[in-house]
N, CA, C and O atoms as a printed pandas DataFrame, in Angstrom:
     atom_number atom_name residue_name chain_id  residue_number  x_coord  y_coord  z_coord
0              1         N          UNK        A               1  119.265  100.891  101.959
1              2        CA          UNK        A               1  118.961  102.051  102.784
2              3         C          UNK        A               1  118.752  103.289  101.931
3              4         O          UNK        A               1  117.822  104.047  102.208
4              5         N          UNK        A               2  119.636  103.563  100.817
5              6        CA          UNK        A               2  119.478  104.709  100.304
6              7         C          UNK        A               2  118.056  104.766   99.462
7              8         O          UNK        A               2  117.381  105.793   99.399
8              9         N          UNK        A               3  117.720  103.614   98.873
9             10        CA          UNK        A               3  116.370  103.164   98.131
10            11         C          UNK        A               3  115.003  103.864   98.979
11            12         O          UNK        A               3  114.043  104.578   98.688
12            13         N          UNK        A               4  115.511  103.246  100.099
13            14        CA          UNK        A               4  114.541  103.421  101.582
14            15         C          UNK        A               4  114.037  105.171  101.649
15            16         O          UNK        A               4  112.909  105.661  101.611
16            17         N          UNK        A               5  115.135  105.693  101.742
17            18        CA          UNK        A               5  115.545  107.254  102.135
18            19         C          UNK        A               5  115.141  108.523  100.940
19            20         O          UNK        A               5  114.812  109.707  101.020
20            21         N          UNK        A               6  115.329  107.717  100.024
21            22        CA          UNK        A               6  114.354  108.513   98.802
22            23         C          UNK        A               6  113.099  108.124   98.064
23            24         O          UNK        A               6  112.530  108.679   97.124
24            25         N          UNK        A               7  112.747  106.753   98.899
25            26        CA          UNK        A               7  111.184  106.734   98.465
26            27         C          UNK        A               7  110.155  107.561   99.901
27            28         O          UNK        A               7  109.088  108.174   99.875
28            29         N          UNK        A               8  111.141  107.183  101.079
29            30        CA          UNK        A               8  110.411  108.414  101.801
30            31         C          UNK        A               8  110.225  109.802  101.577
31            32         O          UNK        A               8  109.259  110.566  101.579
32            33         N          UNK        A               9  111.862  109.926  101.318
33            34        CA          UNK        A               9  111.235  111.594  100.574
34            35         C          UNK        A               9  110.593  111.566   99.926
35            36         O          UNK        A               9  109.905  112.561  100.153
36            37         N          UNK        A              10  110.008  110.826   98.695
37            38        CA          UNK        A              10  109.358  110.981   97.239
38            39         C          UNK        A              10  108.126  110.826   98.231
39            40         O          UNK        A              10  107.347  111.621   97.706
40            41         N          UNK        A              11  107.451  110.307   99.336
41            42        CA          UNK        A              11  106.332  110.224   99.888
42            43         C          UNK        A              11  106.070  111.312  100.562
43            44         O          UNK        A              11  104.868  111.544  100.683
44            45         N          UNK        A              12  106.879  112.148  101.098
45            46        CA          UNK        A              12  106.852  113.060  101.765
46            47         C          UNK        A              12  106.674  114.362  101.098
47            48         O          UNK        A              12  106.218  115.350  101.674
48            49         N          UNK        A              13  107.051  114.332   99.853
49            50        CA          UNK        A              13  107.552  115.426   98.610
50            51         C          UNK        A              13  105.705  115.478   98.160
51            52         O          UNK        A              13  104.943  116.432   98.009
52            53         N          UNK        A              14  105.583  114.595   98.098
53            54        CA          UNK        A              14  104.032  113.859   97.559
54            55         C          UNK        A              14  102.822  114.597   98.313
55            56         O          UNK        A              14  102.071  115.504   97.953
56            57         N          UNK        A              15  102.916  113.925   99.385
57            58        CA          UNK        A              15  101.480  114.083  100.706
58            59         C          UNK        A              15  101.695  116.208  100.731
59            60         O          UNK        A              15  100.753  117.001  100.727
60            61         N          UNK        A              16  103.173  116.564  100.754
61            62        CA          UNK        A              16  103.161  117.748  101.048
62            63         C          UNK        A              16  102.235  118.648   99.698
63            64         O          UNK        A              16  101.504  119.635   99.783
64            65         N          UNK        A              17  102.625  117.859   98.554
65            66        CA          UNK        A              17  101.962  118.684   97.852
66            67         C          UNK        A              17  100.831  118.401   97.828
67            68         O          UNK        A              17  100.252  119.440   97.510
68            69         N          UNK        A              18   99.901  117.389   98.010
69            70        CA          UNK        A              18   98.604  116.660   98.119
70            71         C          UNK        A              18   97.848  117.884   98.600
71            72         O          UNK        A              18   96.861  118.474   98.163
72            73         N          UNK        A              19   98.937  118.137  100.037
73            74        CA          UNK        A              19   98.289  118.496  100.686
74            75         C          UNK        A              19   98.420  120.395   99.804
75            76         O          UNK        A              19   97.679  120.408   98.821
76            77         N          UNK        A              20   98.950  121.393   99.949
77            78        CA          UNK        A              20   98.924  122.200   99.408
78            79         C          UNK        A              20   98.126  121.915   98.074
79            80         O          UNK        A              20   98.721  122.355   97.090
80            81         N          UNK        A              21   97.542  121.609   97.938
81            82        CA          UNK        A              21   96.419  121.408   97.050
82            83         C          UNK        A              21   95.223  121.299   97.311
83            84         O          UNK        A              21   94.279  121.267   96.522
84            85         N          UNK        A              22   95.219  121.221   98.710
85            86        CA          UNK        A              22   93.844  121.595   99.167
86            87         C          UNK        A              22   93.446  120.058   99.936
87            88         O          UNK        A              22   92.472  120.067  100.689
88            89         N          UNK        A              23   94.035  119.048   99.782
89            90        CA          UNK        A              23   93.494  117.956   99.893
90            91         C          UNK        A              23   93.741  117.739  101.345
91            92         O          UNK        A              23   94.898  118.051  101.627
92            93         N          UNK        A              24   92.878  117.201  102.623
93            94        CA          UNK        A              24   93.558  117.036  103.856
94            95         C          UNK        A              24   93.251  115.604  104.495
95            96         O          UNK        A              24   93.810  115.153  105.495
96            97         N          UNK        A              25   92.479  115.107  103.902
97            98        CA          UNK        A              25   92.098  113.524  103.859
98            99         C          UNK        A              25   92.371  112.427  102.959
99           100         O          UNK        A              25   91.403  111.922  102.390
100          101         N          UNK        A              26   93.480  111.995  102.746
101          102        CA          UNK        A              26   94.058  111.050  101.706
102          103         C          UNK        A              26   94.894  110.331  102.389
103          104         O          UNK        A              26   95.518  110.785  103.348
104          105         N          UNK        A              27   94.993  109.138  101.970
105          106        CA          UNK        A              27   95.649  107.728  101.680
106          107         C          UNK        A              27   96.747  107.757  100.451
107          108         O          UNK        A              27   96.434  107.822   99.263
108          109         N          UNK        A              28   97.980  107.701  100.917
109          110        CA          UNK        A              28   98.973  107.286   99.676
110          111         C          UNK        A              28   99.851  106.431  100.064
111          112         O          UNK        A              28  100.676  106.511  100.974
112          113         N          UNK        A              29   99.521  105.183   98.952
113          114        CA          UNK        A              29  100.536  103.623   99.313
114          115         C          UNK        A              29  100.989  103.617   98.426
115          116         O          UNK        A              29  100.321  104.023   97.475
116          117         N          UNK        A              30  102.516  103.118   98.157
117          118        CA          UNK        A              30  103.202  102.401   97.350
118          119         C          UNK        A              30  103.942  101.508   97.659
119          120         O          UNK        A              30  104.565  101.371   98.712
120          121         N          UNK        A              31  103.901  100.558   96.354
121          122        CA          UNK        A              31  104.049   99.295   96.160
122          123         C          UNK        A              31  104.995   99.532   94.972
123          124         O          UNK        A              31  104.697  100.254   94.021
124          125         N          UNK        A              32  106.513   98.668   95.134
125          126        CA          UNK        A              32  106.841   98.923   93.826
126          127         C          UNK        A              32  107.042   99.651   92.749
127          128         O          UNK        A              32  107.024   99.317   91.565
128          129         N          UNK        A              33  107.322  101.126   93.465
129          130        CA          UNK        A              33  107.325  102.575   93.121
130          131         C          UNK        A              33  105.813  102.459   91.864
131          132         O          UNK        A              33  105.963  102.889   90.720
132          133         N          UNK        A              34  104.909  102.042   92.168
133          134        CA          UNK        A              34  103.588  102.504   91.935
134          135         C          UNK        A              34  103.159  102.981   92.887
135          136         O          UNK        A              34  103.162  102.229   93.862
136          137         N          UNK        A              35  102.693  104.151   93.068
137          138        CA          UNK        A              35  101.931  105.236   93.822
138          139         C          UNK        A              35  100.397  105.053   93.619
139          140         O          UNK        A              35   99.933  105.192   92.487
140          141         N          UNK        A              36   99.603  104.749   94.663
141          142        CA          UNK        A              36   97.879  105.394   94.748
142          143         C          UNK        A              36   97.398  105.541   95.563
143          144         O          UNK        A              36   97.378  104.805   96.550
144          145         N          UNK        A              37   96.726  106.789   95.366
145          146        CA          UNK        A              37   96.256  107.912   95.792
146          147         C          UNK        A              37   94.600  107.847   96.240
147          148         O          UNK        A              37   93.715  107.999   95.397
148          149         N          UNK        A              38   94.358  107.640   97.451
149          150        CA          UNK        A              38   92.786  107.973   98.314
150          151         C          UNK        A              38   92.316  108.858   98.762
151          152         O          UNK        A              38   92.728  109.394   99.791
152          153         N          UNK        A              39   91.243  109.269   98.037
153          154        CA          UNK        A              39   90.555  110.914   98.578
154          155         C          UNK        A              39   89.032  110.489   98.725
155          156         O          UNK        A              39   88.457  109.557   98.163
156          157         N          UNK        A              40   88.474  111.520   99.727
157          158        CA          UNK        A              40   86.933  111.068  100.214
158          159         C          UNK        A              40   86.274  111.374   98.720
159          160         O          UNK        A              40   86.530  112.174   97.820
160          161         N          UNK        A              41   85.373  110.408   98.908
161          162        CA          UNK        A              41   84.417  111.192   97.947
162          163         C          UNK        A              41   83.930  112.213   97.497
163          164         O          UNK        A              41   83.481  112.287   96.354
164          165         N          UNK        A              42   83.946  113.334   98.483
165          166        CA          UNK        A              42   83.526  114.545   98.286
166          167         C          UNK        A              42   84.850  115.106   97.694
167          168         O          UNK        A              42   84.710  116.172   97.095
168          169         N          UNK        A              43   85.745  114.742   97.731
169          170        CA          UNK        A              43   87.293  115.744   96.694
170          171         C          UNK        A              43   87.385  114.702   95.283
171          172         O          UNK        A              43   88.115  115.010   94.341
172          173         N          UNK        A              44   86.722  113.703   95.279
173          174        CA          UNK        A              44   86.448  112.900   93.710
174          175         C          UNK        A              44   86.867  114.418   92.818
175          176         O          UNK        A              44   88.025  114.635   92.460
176          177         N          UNK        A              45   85.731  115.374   92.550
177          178        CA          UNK        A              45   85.769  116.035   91.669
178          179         C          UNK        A              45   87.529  116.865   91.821
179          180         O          UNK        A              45   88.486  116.805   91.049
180          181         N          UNK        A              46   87.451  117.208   92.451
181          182        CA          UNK        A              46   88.789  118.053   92.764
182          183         C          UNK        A              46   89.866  117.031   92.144
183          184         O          UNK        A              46   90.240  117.165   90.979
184          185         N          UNK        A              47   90.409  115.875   93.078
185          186        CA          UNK        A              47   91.155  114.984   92.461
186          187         C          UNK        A              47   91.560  114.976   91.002
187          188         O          UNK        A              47   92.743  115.179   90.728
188          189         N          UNK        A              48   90.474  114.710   89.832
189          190        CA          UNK        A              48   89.900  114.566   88.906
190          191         C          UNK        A              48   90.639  116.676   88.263
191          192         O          UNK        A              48   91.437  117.006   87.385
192          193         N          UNK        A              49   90.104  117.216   88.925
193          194        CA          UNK        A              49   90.489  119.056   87.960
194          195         C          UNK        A              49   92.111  118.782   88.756
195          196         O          UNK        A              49   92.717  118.433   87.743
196          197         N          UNK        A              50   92.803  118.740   89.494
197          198        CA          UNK        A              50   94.332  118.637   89.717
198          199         C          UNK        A              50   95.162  117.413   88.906
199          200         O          UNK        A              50   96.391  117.368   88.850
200          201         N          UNK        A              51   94.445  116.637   88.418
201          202        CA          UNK        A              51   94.962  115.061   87.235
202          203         C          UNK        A              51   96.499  115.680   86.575
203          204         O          UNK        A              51   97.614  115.218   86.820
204          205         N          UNK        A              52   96.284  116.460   85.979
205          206        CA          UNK        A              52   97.265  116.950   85.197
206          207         C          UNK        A              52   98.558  116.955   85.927
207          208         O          UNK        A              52   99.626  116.402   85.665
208          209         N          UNK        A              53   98.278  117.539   86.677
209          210        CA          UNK        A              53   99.078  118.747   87.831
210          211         C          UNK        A              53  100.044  117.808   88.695
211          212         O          UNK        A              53  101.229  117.964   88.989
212          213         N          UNK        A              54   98.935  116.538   89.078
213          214        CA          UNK        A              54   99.427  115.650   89.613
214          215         C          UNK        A              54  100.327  114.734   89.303
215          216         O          UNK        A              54  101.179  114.231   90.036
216          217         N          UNK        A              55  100.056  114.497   87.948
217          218        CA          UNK        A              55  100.686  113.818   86.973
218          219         C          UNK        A              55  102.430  113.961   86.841
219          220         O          UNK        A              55  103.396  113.205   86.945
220          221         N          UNK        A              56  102.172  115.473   86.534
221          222        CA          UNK        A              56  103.138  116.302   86.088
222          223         C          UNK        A              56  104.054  115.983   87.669
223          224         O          UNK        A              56  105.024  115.251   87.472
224          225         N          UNK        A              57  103.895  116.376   88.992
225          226        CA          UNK        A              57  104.890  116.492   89.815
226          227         C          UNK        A              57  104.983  115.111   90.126
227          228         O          UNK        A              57  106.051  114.771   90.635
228          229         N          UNK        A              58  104.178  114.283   89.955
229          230        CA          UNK        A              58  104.774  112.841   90.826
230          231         C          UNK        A              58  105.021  111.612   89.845
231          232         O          UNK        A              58  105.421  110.567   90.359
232          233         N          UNK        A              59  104.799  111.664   88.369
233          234        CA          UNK        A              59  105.940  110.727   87.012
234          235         C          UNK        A              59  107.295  111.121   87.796
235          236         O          UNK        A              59  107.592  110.373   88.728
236          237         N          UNK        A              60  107.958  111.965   87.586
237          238        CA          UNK        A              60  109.505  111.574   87.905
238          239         C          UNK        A              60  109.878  110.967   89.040
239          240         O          UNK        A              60  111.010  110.496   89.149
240          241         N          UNK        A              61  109.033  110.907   89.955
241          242        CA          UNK        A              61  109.199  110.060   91.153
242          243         C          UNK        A              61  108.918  108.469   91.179
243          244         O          UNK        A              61  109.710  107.766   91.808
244          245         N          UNK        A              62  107.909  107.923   90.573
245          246        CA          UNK        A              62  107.228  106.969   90.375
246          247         C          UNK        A              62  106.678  106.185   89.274
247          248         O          UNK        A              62  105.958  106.734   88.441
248          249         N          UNK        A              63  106.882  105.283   89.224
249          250        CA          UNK        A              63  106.863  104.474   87.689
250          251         C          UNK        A              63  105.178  104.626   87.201
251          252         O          UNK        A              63  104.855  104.326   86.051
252          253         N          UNK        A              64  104.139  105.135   88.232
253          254        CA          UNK        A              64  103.068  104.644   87.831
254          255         C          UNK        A              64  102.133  105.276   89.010
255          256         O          UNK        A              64  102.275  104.645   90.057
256          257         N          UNK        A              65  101.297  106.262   89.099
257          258        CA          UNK        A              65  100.451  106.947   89.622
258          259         C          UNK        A              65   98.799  106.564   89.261
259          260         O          UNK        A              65   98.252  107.056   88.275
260          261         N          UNK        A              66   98.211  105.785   90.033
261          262        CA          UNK        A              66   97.073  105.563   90.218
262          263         C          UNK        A              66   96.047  106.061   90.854
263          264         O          UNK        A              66   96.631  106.524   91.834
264          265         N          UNK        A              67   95.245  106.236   90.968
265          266        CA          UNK        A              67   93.726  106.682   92.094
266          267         C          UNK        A              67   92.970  105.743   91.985
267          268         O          UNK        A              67   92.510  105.085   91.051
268          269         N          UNK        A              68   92.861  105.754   93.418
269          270        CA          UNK        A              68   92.023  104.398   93.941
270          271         C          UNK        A              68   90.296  104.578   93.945
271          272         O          UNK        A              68   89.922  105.112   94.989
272          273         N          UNK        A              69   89.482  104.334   93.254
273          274        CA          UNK        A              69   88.076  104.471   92.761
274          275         C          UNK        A              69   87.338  103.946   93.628
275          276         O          UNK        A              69   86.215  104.406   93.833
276          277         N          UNK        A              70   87.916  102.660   94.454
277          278        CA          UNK        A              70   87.034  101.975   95.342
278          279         C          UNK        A              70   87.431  102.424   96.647
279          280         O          UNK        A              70   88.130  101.893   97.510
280          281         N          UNK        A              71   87.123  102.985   96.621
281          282        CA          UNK        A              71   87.495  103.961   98.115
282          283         C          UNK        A              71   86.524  104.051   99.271
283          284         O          UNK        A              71   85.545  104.765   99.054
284          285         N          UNK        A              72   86.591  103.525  100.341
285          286        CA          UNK        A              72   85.864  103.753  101.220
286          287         C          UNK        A              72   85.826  105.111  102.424
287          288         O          UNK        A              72   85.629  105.106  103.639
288          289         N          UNK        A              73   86.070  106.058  101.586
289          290        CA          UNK        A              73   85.951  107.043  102.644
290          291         C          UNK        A              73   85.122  107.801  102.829
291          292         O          UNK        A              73   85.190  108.568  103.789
């Protein structure tokens, strides 16, 4: 349960900042405290200039932060 209760927060901690970043259309699954991340095509570029940023707040949460390339949105 407690496992449960702080990977929700860490999802919740996540999407909130996603979102304060401008982003309002995304997909975030994890598997195995690997995290990845779905944005429409049109925020590709954006995604891509926040990398760093992203990096930086969601490593201590997650073993492994991905973006999903094959994206159908």
């Amino acid at each position: 349960w407690k496992n449960n209760k702080k990977l929700l927060s860490n999802i919740e901690k996540t999407e909130a900042y996603l979102f304060s970043l401008g982003f309002r259309d995304f997909d975030l699954s994890v598997t195995n405290n690997t995290a990845v991340i779905t944005v429409k095509k049109d925020d590709m570029d954006n995604i891509f200039a926040y990398r760093d940023k992203i990096i930086i707040a969601m490593s201590p949460m997650f073993d492994n932060v991905y973006l999903n390339l094959n994206n159908k949105k």
